[in-house]
């Protein structure tokens, strides 16, 4: 491949040699160390390729071997240039093209964030854009080291970052901090533990602080479960403020209500799709082609494709395709059983969202009521879960402690 | 008496050949004989040849130190031709020395 490129750049000719002593001609040629390739025989004549500059040195050989030489074709850049020597605008166009390629590739056309797990990469891209490190910026005008220090300062969760260009892409590599574990030692903040729901306390284990409730108590939402105070010692009644820590579990009740109609409208998607193509340049979008919409009902699905020259050179253009998928409305009459099932799953989903993650469901009770055109229902769920959460307390509110403690019991 | 016969055959070898065998030198360099490389039946390259005797589409004959090398086949074509090496491509049927 490189050899043929070299030949093209230097220019080569296809030569036809006719005559009687062709072998002698070839031997003479080889003795003079002429570079010759693709030698073939056509109608008792030989044709071969040789470098254009070697052609003159064939003359003495031709005379010796009594052959006739003819140039059939000329190939290569020098001949091409000679043929098009009058076309003034072609080199200008070539230069303009190269300048355009060079200048367009010296902009940033895409910002990519790598290594963001906890942090939102879109958020990082937006905040970089606000600082002037965004799409459409001249690459050499950006001081990446400054951007790095900005990122580290702006996001305490970024411990290390490196920005670099890959083609027209600005790659932001980040390393996030490891979240610190829950500390057991005193942070100096005074906190109480407060109930997050009405509950029946099933267990309480206090590591630090003054328990205000005991097992079997009924607490209301917002009640203090563990106060952030501790007596100094067994003899002294005096209290000091502290960061309370405890695990309090309780039985809580969740309920949800809802109704389901017996007649349900279902979407039945058809294969009819009408598309709309748009070309997007930054925030502008140009409609390229819009198919007529024949369907009555349809949902729209939007897909965005960024245009690239290889993965390294994303272009500032994207094309957007809107797929409008038609559907037929279909009404379906449910049986009472199906409606109840549907309602139950809806209600359960609702309750599940508000349940804490490691809640233990003890009881599930559902009451249905059949109406004229559907069913209504209430779901009660009894769960055991952790009910306490920390609230910063006022360290001065100490005197009330003893009286409150009595109330709770 | 087979061993003795073998000894006699070895003695017939030229001095140059014996040296190149003893010192494990490449024979084509020491003795100026052709180095022929064949790739399947489509390409043959001959290094160290003395000249062309006949050149045609179906037969190419080369002069070498050890005799005439004739290559027969179909659509033979010299891909490269310099004073040192000739590379011939085509459908090679037969290679013979005479």
Coordinates of C-alpha atoms in Angstrom, one line a residue:
Chain A
X1 CA 0.0 0.0 0.0
X2 CA 2.8 2.4 0.9
X3 CA 4.7 1.4 -2.2
X4 CA 1.8 2.2 -4.4
X5 CA 1.3 5.5 -2.7
X6 CA 5.0 6.3 -3.2
X7 CA 4.6 5.4 -6.9
X8 CA 1.5 7.6 -7.2
X9 CA 3.2 10.6 -5.6
X10 CA 6.3 10.2 -7.9
X11 CA 4.3 9.5 -11.0
X12 CA 4.5 6.4 -13.1
X13 CA 3.9 5.4 -16.7
X14 CA 2.6 2.3 -18.5
X15 CA 5.1 1.5 -21.3
X16 CA 4.5 -0.9 -24.2
X17 CA 7.5 -2.4 -25.9
X18 CA 7.3 -4.2 -29.2
X19 CA 10.0 -5.9 -31.2
X20 CA 11.9 -9.1 -31.6
X21 CA 14.4 -9.3 -28.7
X22 CA 12.1 -8.5 -25.8
X23 CA 14.1 -10.8 -23.4
X24 CA 17.3 -9.0 -24.3
X25 CA 15.5 -5.7 -23.7
X26 CA 14.4 -6.8 -20.2
X27 CA 17.8 -8.1 -19.3
X28 CA 19.4 -4.8 -20.2
X29 CA 16.8 -3.0 -18.2
X30 CA 17.5 -5.2 -15.2
X31 CA 21.2 -4.7 -15.5
X32 CA 20.7 -0.9 -15.3
X33 CA 18.8 -1.4 -12.1
X34 CA 15.6 0.1 -13.4
X35 CA 12.6 -0.5 -11.1
X36 CA 9.9 -2.2 -13.1
X37 CA 6.6 -3.8 -12.0
X38 CA 3.5 -5.5 -13.3
X39 CA 5.1 -6.9 -16.4
X40 CA 2.6 -8.6 -18.6
X41 CA 2.5 -9.9 -22.2
X42 CA -0.2 -8.5 -24.5
X43 CA -0.3 -9.5 -28.2
X44 CA 3.4 -10.4 -28.4
X45 CA 4.3 -7.0 -26.8
X46 CA 5.1 -6.5 -23.2
X47 CA 3.6 -3.8 -21.0
X48 CA 5.0 -2.7 -17.7
X49 CA 4.9 0.1 -15.3
X50 CA 7.9 2.2 -14.4
X51 CA 8.8 5.4 -12.7
X52 CA 8.3 8.4 -14.9
X53 CA 11.8 9.7 -14.3
X54 CA 13.3 6.4 -15.4
X55 CA 11.7 6.5 -18.8
X56 CA 14.5 8.6 -20.4
X57 CA 17.1 6.0 -19.5
X58 CA 15.2 3.5 -21.7
X59 CA 16.5 5.2 -24.9
X60 CA 20.0 3.5 -25.1
X61 CA 18.4 0.1 -24.3
X62 CA 15.9 0.6 -27.1
X63 CA 18.6 1.2 -29.6
X64 CA 20.6 -1.8 -28.5
X65 CA 17.7 -4.2 -28.6
X66 CA 16.0 -2.8 -31.7
X67 CA 12.6 -2.4 -30.0
X68 CA 9.9 0.2 -30.2
X69 CA 8.7 1.9 -27.1
X70 CA 5.4 3.6 -26.5
X71 CA 3.9 5.3 -23.4
X72 CA 0.4 4.1 -23.1
X73 CA -0.7 6.0 -20.0
X74 CA 0.6 8.3 -17.3
X75 CA -0.5 8.1 -13.8
X76 CA 0.4 9.9 -10.6
X77 CA 0.3 13.2 -8.9
X78 CA 2.7 15.1 -11.1
X79 CA 0.7 14.3 -14.2
X80 CA -2.5 15.2 -12.4
X81 CA -1.1 18.5 -11.4
X82 CA 0.0 19.2 -14.9
X83 CA -3.4 18.4 -16.4
X84 CA -5.2 20.6 -14.0
X85 CA -2.6 23.4 -13.9
X86 CA -5.2 26.0 -15.2
X87 CA -7.7 25.3 -12.5
X88 CA -6.9 28.1 -10.1
X89 CA -9.7 27.5 -7.6
X90 CA -9.0 23.8 -7.0
X91 CA -6.0 24.4 -4.8
X92 CA -7.8 27.2 -3.1
X93 CA -10.7 25.0 -2.4
X94 CA -8.4 22.3 -1.1
X95 CA -6.7 24.8 1.3
X96 CA -10.1 26.1 2.4
X97 CA -11.3 22.5 3.0
X98 CA -8.2 21.8 5.1
X99 CA -8.6 25.0 7.1
X100 CA -12.3 24.2 7.7
X101 CA -11.5 20.7 8.9
X102 CA -8.8 22.0 11.1
X103 CA -10.8 24.9 12.6
X104 CA -14.0 22.8 13.1
X105 CA -12.0 20.2 14.9
X106 CA -10.5 22.8 17.3
X107 CA -13.9 23.4 19.0
X108 CA -15.4 21.4 21.8
X109 CA -18.5 19.6 20.4
X110 CA -19.3 17.3 23.3
X111 CA -18.6 17.2 27.0
X112 CA -18.4 13.8 28.5
X113 CA -18.2 12.9 32.2
X114 CA -16.6 9.7 33.2
X115 CA -16.6 8.2 36.6
X116 CA -19.7 9.8 38.1
X117 CA -21.6 7.3 40.1
X118 CA -23.2 9.3 42.9
X119 CA -22.9 12.7 41.3
X120 CA -25.2 13.6 38.4
X121 CA -23.0 14.0 35.3
X122 CA -25.5 16.4 33.6
X123 CA -25.2 18.6 36.6
X124 CA -21.5 18.7 36.3
X125 CA -21.7 19.5 32.6
X126 CA -24.1 22.3 33.3
X127 CA -22.0 23.9 36.0
X128 CA -18.9 23.6 33.7
X129 CA -20.8 25.3 31.0
X130 CA -21.7 28.2 33.4
X131 CA -18.0 28.6 34.0
X132 CA -17.4 28.8 30.2
X133 CA -16.2 25.3 29.6
X134 CA -19.0 24.1 27.3
X135 CA -20.0 23.0 23.9
X136 CA -18.8 25.4 21.1
X137 CA -15.8 26.8 22.9
X138 CA -12.4 27.2 21.1
X139 CA -10.2 24.4 22.5
X140 CA -7.1 26.5 23.0
X141 CA -9.0 29.2 24.9
X142 CA -9.9 26.8 27.7
X143 CA -7.6 26.5 30.7
X144 CA -8.4 23.0 31.8
X145 CA -6.2 23.2 34.9
X146 CA -8.4 26.1 36.2
X147 CA -11.5 24.1 35.4
X148 CA -10.2 21.2 37.4
X149 CA -9.5 23.3 40.4
X150 CA -13.0 24.9 40.0
X151 CA -14.6 21.4 40.0
X152 CA -12.8 20.2 43.0
X153 CA -13.8 23.4 44.9
X154 CA -17.4 23.4 43.8
X155 CA -18.1 19.8 44.5
X156 CA -16.8 18.5 47.8
X157 CA -17.6 15.0 46.6
X158 CA -15.0 15.2 43.8
X159 CA -11.7 14.3 45.2
X160 CA -9.7 14.3 42.0
X161 CA -10.5 15.3 38.4
X162 CA -8.7 15.5 35.1
X163 CA -9.9 17.2 32.0
X164 CA -8.5 16.5 28.6
X165 CA -9.5 16.6 25.0
X166 CA -10.1 13.6 22.9
X167 CA -10.6 14.9 19.4
X168 CA -13.6 17.3 19.7
X169 CA -14.7 15.7 22.9
X170 CA -13.9 17.3 26.3
X171 CA -13.6 14.4 28.7
X172 CA -14.0 15.1 32.4
X173 CA -12.7 12.2 34.4
X174 CA -13.7 12.4 38.1
X175 CA -13.0 10.4 41.2
X176 CA -15.6 10.6 43.9
X177 CA -15.0 10.6 47.6
X178 CA -15.9 7.5 49.6
X179 CA -18.8 8.5 51.8
X180 CA -17.7 8.5 55.4
X181 CA -19.2 5.7 57.6
X182 CA -21.6 6.6 60.5
X183 CA -19.3 7.8 63.2
X184 CA -19.8 6.5 66.7
X185 CA -17.8 9.3 68.4
X186 CA -19.3 12.5 69.6
X187 CA -19.7 15.0 66.8
X188 CA -20.6 17.8 69.3
X189 CA -24.1 18.3 67.8
X190 CA -26.9 17.7 70.2
X191 CA -29.6 15.6 68.8
X192 CA -32.8 13.9 69.8
X193 CA -34.4 10.9 68.3
X194 CA -38.0 11.6 67.2
X195 CA -40.8 9.3 66.0
X196 CA -41.5 9.6 62.3
X197 CA -45.0 8.0 62.5
X198 CA -47.6 7.0 65.1
X199 CA -46.4 3.7 66.3
X200 CA -46.4 1.1 69.0
X201 CA -42.9 0.7 70.3
X202 CA -41.8 -2.9 70.1
X203 CA -38.1 -2.6 71.0
X204 CA -35.7 0.1 72.0
X205 CA -32.0 -0.1 72.3
X206 CA -30.2 3.1 73.4
X207 CA -26.5 3.5 72.9
X208 CA -26.4 7.1 73.9
X209 CA -29.0 9.5 75.3
X210 CA -31.9 9.3 77.6
X211 CA -34.8 6.9 76.6
X212 CA -38.1 8.6 76.9
X213 CA -40.3 5.6 75.9
X214 CA -40.3 1.9 76.7
X215 CA -41.5 -1.2 75.0
X216 CA -45.3 -1.3 74.6
X217 CA -45.7 2.5 74.6
X218 CA -47.8 4.2 72.0
X219 CA -46.1 7.2 70.4
X220 CA -47.4 9.9 68.2
X221 CA -45.6 11.4 65.2
X222 CA -43.0 13.9 66.4
X223 CA -42.7 12.5 69.9
X224 CA -39.2 12.5 71.4
X225 CA -38.1 8.9 71.7
X226 CA -34.6 9.4 73.0
X227 CA -33.4 12.8 74.3
X228 CA -29.9 14.0 73.8
X229 CA -29.0 14.2 77.4
X230 CA -27.1 11.9 79.8
X231 CA -26.6 12.0 83.5
X232 CA -23.0 12.6 84.4
X233 CA -22.8 9.5 86.7
X234 CA -24.8 7.3 89.0
X235 CA -24.5 9.8 91.9
X236 CA -25.0 13.0 90.1
X237 CA -28.4 13.9 88.7
X238 CA -26.9 16.6 86.5
X239 CA -27.3 16.2 82.8
X240 CA -25.1 16.9 79.9
X241 CA -26.1 17.3 76.3
X242 CA -25.0 14.7 73.7
X243 CA -25.6 13.3 70.3
X244 CA -28.1 10.6 70.9
X245 CA -27.9 7.2 69.2
X246 CA -30.5 4.5 69.5
X247 CA -32.4 1.9 67.5
X248 CA -36.1 2.1 68.1
X249 CA -38.5 -0.2 66.3
X250 CA -42.3 0.0 66.3
X251 CA -45.4 -1.3 64.8
X252 CA -46.8 1.2 62.3
X253 CA -50.0 1.2 60.3
X254 CA -50.2 2.3 56.7
X255 CA -53.4 2.6 54.8
X256 CA -54.3 3.5 51.3
X257 CA -57.6 4.0 49.5
X258 CA -58.6 3.8 45.9
X259 CA -61.1 2.7 43.3
X260 CA -61.1 0.9 40.0
X261 CA -63.7 1.2 37.4
X262 CA -65.0 -2.0 35.7
X263 CA -64.6 -0.5 32.2
X264 CA -61.0 -0.1 31.4
X265 CA -59.6 1.6 28.3
X266 CA -56.6 -0.1 26.9
X267 CA -54.1 1.1 24.4
X268 CA -53.6 -1.3 21.6
X269 CA -50.6 -0.3 19.6
X270 CA -50.8 -0.7 15.8
X271 CA -47.9 -1.0 13.4
X272 CA -48.7 2.4 12.0
X273 CA -45.8 4.8 12.6
X274 CA -45.3 8.2 11.2
X275 CA -41.9 9.8 11.6
X276 CA -40.7 13.3 11.8
X277 CA -37.0 14.1 11.2
X278 CA -35.3 17.1 12.6
X279 CA -31.8 18.4 12.4
X280 CA -30.6 20.0 15.6
X281 CA -27.8 22.5 15.9
X282 CA -27.2 23.5 19.4
X283 CA -30.7 24.7 20.5
X284 CA -32.1 25.2 17.1
X285 CA -34.0 22.5 15.3
X286 CA -34.8 22.3 11.6
X287 CA -37.5 20.2 10.3
X288 CA -36.3 18.0 7.5
X289 CA -39.2 15.8 6.8
X290 CA -42.6 15.3 8.4
X291 CA -44.8 12.4 7.5
X292 CA -48.6 12.9 7.6
X293 CA -50.3 11.6 10.7
X294 CA -53.2 9.4 9.7
X295 CA -53.9 7.9 13.1
X296 CA -56.4 9.4 15.5
X297 CA -54.6 8.5 18.7
X298 CA -50.9 8.2 19.0
X299 CA -48.0 8.4 21.4
X300 CA -44.7 10.1 20.5
X301 CA -41.3 8.6 21.1
X302 CA -38.3 10.9 20.6
X303 CA -34.9 9.6 19.7
X304 CA -31.8 11.8 19.5
X305 CA -28.7 10.8 17.5
X306 CA -25.5 12.7 17.8
X307 CA -23.5 12.7 14.6
X308 CA -19.9 11.7 14.7
X309 CA -16.9 11.3 12.6
X310 CA -15.6 8.3 14.4
X311 CA -16.1 8.2 18.2
X312 CA -13.5 10.8 18.8
X313 CA -15.0 13.6 16.7
X314 CA -18.6 14.2 17.6
X315 CA -20.1 17.0 15.4
X316 CA -22.3 19.8 16.7
X317 CA -25.3 18.3 14.8
X318 CA -27.7 15.8 16.1
X319 CA -30.7 14.4 14.3
X320 CA -33.9 13.8 16.1
X321 CA -36.5 11.3 15.0
X322 CA -40.0 11.5 16.4
X323 CA -41.8 8.2 16.1
X324 CA -45.5 8.6 16.4
X325 CA -47.0 5.3 17.1
X326 CA -50.6 4.9 16.6
X327 CA -52.9 2.9 18.8
X328 CA -56.6 1.9 19.0
X329 CA -58.5 2.5 22.1
X330 CA -60.1 -0.7 23.3
X331 CA -62.6 -0.8 26.2
X332 CA -62.6 -3.9 28.2
X333 CA -65.1 -4.8 30.9
X334 CA -63.4 -6.4 33.9
X335 CA -65.0 -9.0 36.1
X336 CA -65.3 -8.1 39.8
X337 CA -62.4 -10.4 40.6
X338 CA -60.0 -8.8 38.1
X339 CA -61.0 -5.4 39.3
X340 CA -60.2 -6.3 42.9
X341 CA -56.9 -7.8 41.9
X342 CA -56.0 -4.6 40.0
X343 CA -57.0 -2.4 42.9
X344 CA -55.1 -4.4 45.4
X345 CA -51.9 -4.2 43.4
X346 CA -52.4 -0.5 42.9
X347 CA -52.9 0.1 46.7
X348 CA -50.0 -2.1 47.6
X349 CA -47.7 -0.2 45.3
X350 CA -48.8 3.0 46.9
X351 CA -48.1 1.7 50.4
X352 CA -44.8 0.1 49.4
X353 CA -43.4 3.5 48.3
X354 CA -43.9 4.9 51.8
X355 CA -42.6 1.9 53.7
X356 CA -39.0 2.1 54.7
X357 CA -36.6 -0.3 53.1
X358 CA -36.1 -3.0 55.7
X359 CA -39.7 -2.9 57.1
X360 CA -41.1 -6.1 58.1
X361 CA -44.8 -6.5 57.0
X362 CA -46.8 -8.1 59.8
X363 CA -50.3 -7.9 58.5
X364 CA -52.2 -6.9 55.4
X365 CA -55.8 -6.3 55.4
X366 CA -58.0 -5.1 52.6
X367 CA -61.6 -4.1 52.5
X368 CA -63.5 -4.0 49.2
X369 CA -66.8 -2.3 48.5
X370 CA -68.6 -3.0 45.3
X371 CA -70.2 -0.1 43.6
X372 CA -72.4 0.2 40.5
X373 CA -69.6 0.5 38.0
X374 CA -66.5 -0.5 39.9
X375 CA -65.0 -1.3 43.2
X376 CA -63.5 0.8 46.0
X377 CA -61.1 -0.5 48.6
X378 CA -59.0 0.3 51.6
X379 CA -55.7 -1.5 52.4
X380 CA -54.3 -1.5 55.9
X381 CA -50.8 -2.7 56.4
X382 CA -49.2 -3.3 59.8
X383 CA -45.4 -3.2 59.6
X384 CA -42.6 -3.3 62.0
X385 CA -39.8 -0.9 61.2
X386 CA -37.4 1.5 62.6
X387 CA -39.3 4.6 63.7
X388 CA -36.7 7.0 65.0
X389 CA -34.8 9.7 63.1
X390 CA -32.4 12.3 64.4
X391 CA -33.4 15.9 64.9
X392 CA -31.1 18.6 66.1
X393 CA -32.2 19.6 69.6
X394 CA -31.7 22.8 71.6
X395 CA -29.1 22.0 74.3
X396 CA -30.7 24.6 76.6
X397 CA -34.0 22.7 76.9
X398 CA -32.7 20.6 79.8
X399 CA -35.0 21.4 82.7
X400 CA -38.1 20.0 81.1
X401 CA -36.5 16.6 80.8
X402 CA -37.6 15.1 84.1
X403 CA -41.3 16.1 83.8
X404 CA -41.5 14.9 80.2
X405 CA -40.0 11.6 81.3
X406 CA -42.8 11.1 83.8
X407 CA -45.5 11.8 81.2
X408 CA -44.2 9.2 78.9
X409 CA -44.4 6.5 81.5
Chain B
X1 CA 29.3 -51.4 2.9
X2 CA 26.7 -48.7 2.9
X3 CA 28.5 -46.2 5.1
X4 CA 31.5 -46.1 2.8
X5 CA 29.3 -45.2 -0.2
X6 CA 27.9 -42.2 1.8
X7 CA 31.4 -40.9 2.5
X8 CA 32.2 -41.0 -1.2
X9 CA 29.1 -39.0 -2.0
X10 CA 30.1 -36.4 0.6
X11 CA 33.5 -36.1 -0.9
X12 CA 32.0 -35.1 -4.2
X13 CA 30.6 -31.9 -2.7
X14 CA 32.4 -28.8 -3.5
X15 CA 34.6 -27.0 -1.0
X16 CA 32.3 -24.0 -0.9
X17 CA 29.3 -26.2 -0.2
X18 CA 31.2 -28.0 2.6
X19 CA 32.2 -24.7 4.2
X20 CA 28.7 -23.4 4.1
X21 CA 27.3 -26.6 5.6
X22 CA 30.0 -26.7 8.3
X23 CA 29.6 -23.1 9.3
X24 CA 25.8 -23.1 8.7
X25 CA 26.1 -20.1 6.4
X26 CA 23.2 -19.6 4.0
X27 CA 24.1 -21.5 0.9
X28 CA 22.7 -19.0 -1.7
X29 CA 25.1 -16.4 -0.4
X30 CA 28.2 -18.5 -0.3
X31 CA 27.6 -20.4 -3.5
X32 CA 25.7 -17.8 -5.5
X33 CA 22.8 -20.0 -6.2
X34 CA 19.2 -18.9 -6.5
X35 CA 16.9 -18.6 -3.5
X36 CA 13.4 -19.6 -4.7
X37 CA 10.3 -18.9 -2.6
X38 CA 7.0 -20.3 -3.6
X39 CA 3.7 -19.2 -2.1
X40 CA 1.1 -21.8 -2.8
X41 CA 0.8 -22.1 -6.6
X42 CA 0.2 -18.4 -7.1
X43 CA 3.4 -16.6 -6.5
X44 CA 7.1 -17.4 -6.9
X45 CA 10.0 -15.2 -6.3
X46 CA 13.5 -15.9 -7.4
X47 CA 16.4 -14.1 -5.9
X48 CA 19.9 -14.2 -7.3
X49 CA 19.1 -15.0 -10.9
X50 CA 21.3 -14.2 -13.9
X51 CA 18.8 -13.1 -16.5
X52 CA 15.7 -13.7 -18.5
X53 CA 15.8 -16.2 -21.3
X54 CA 12.1 -16.3 -22.3
X55 CA 9.2 -14.3 -21.2
X56 CA 5.6 -15.2 -22.0
X57 CA 2.2 -15.5 -20.5
X58 CA 2.4 -19.3 -20.1
X59 CA 6.2 -19.8 -19.7
X60 CA 9.0 -17.9 -18.2
X61 CA 12.6 -19.1 -18.3
X62 CA 15.3 -17.7 -16.1
X63 CA 19.0 -18.3 -16.2
X64 CA 20.6 -19.2 -12.9
X65 CA 24.0 -20.4 -11.7
X66 CA 22.8 -24.0 -11.5
X67 CA 20.9 -24.1 -14.8
X68 CA 17.8 -22.9 -16.5
X69 CA 14.7 -22.5 -14.3
X70 CA 11.5 -22.7 -16.3
X71 CA 8.2 -21.7 -14.7
X72 CA 5.1 -22.8 -16.6
X73 CA 1.5 -21.8 -15.9
X74 CA -1.3 -19.5 -16.9
X75 CA -1.5 -15.7 -16.8
X76 CA 2.0 -15.3 -15.6
X77 CA 3.0 -11.8 -14.8
X78 CA 6.1 -10.3 -13.2
X79 CA 4.9 -8.2 -10.3
X80 CA 8.3 -6.9 -9.5
X81 CA 11.5 -7.1 -11.5
X82 CA 14.8 -5.8 -10.4
X83 CA 18.4 -7.0 -11.0
X84 CA 18.2 -9.0 -7.6
X85 CA 14.8 -10.4 -7.5
X86 CA 11.9 -11.3 -9.8
X87 CA 8.4 -12.0 -8.4
X88 CA 6.0 -13.8 -10.6
X89 CA 2.4 -14.1 -10.0
X90 CA -0.1 -16.3 -11.8
X91 CA -1.5 -19.8 -11.9
X92 CA 1.8 -21.8 -11.6
X93 CA 1.6 -25.4 -12.9
X94 CA 5.2 -26.6 -13.2
X95 CA 8.6 -25.6 -12.1
X96 CA 11.6 -27.4 -13.6
X97 CA 15.4 -27.2 -13.9
X98 CA 17.2 -28.2 -17.1

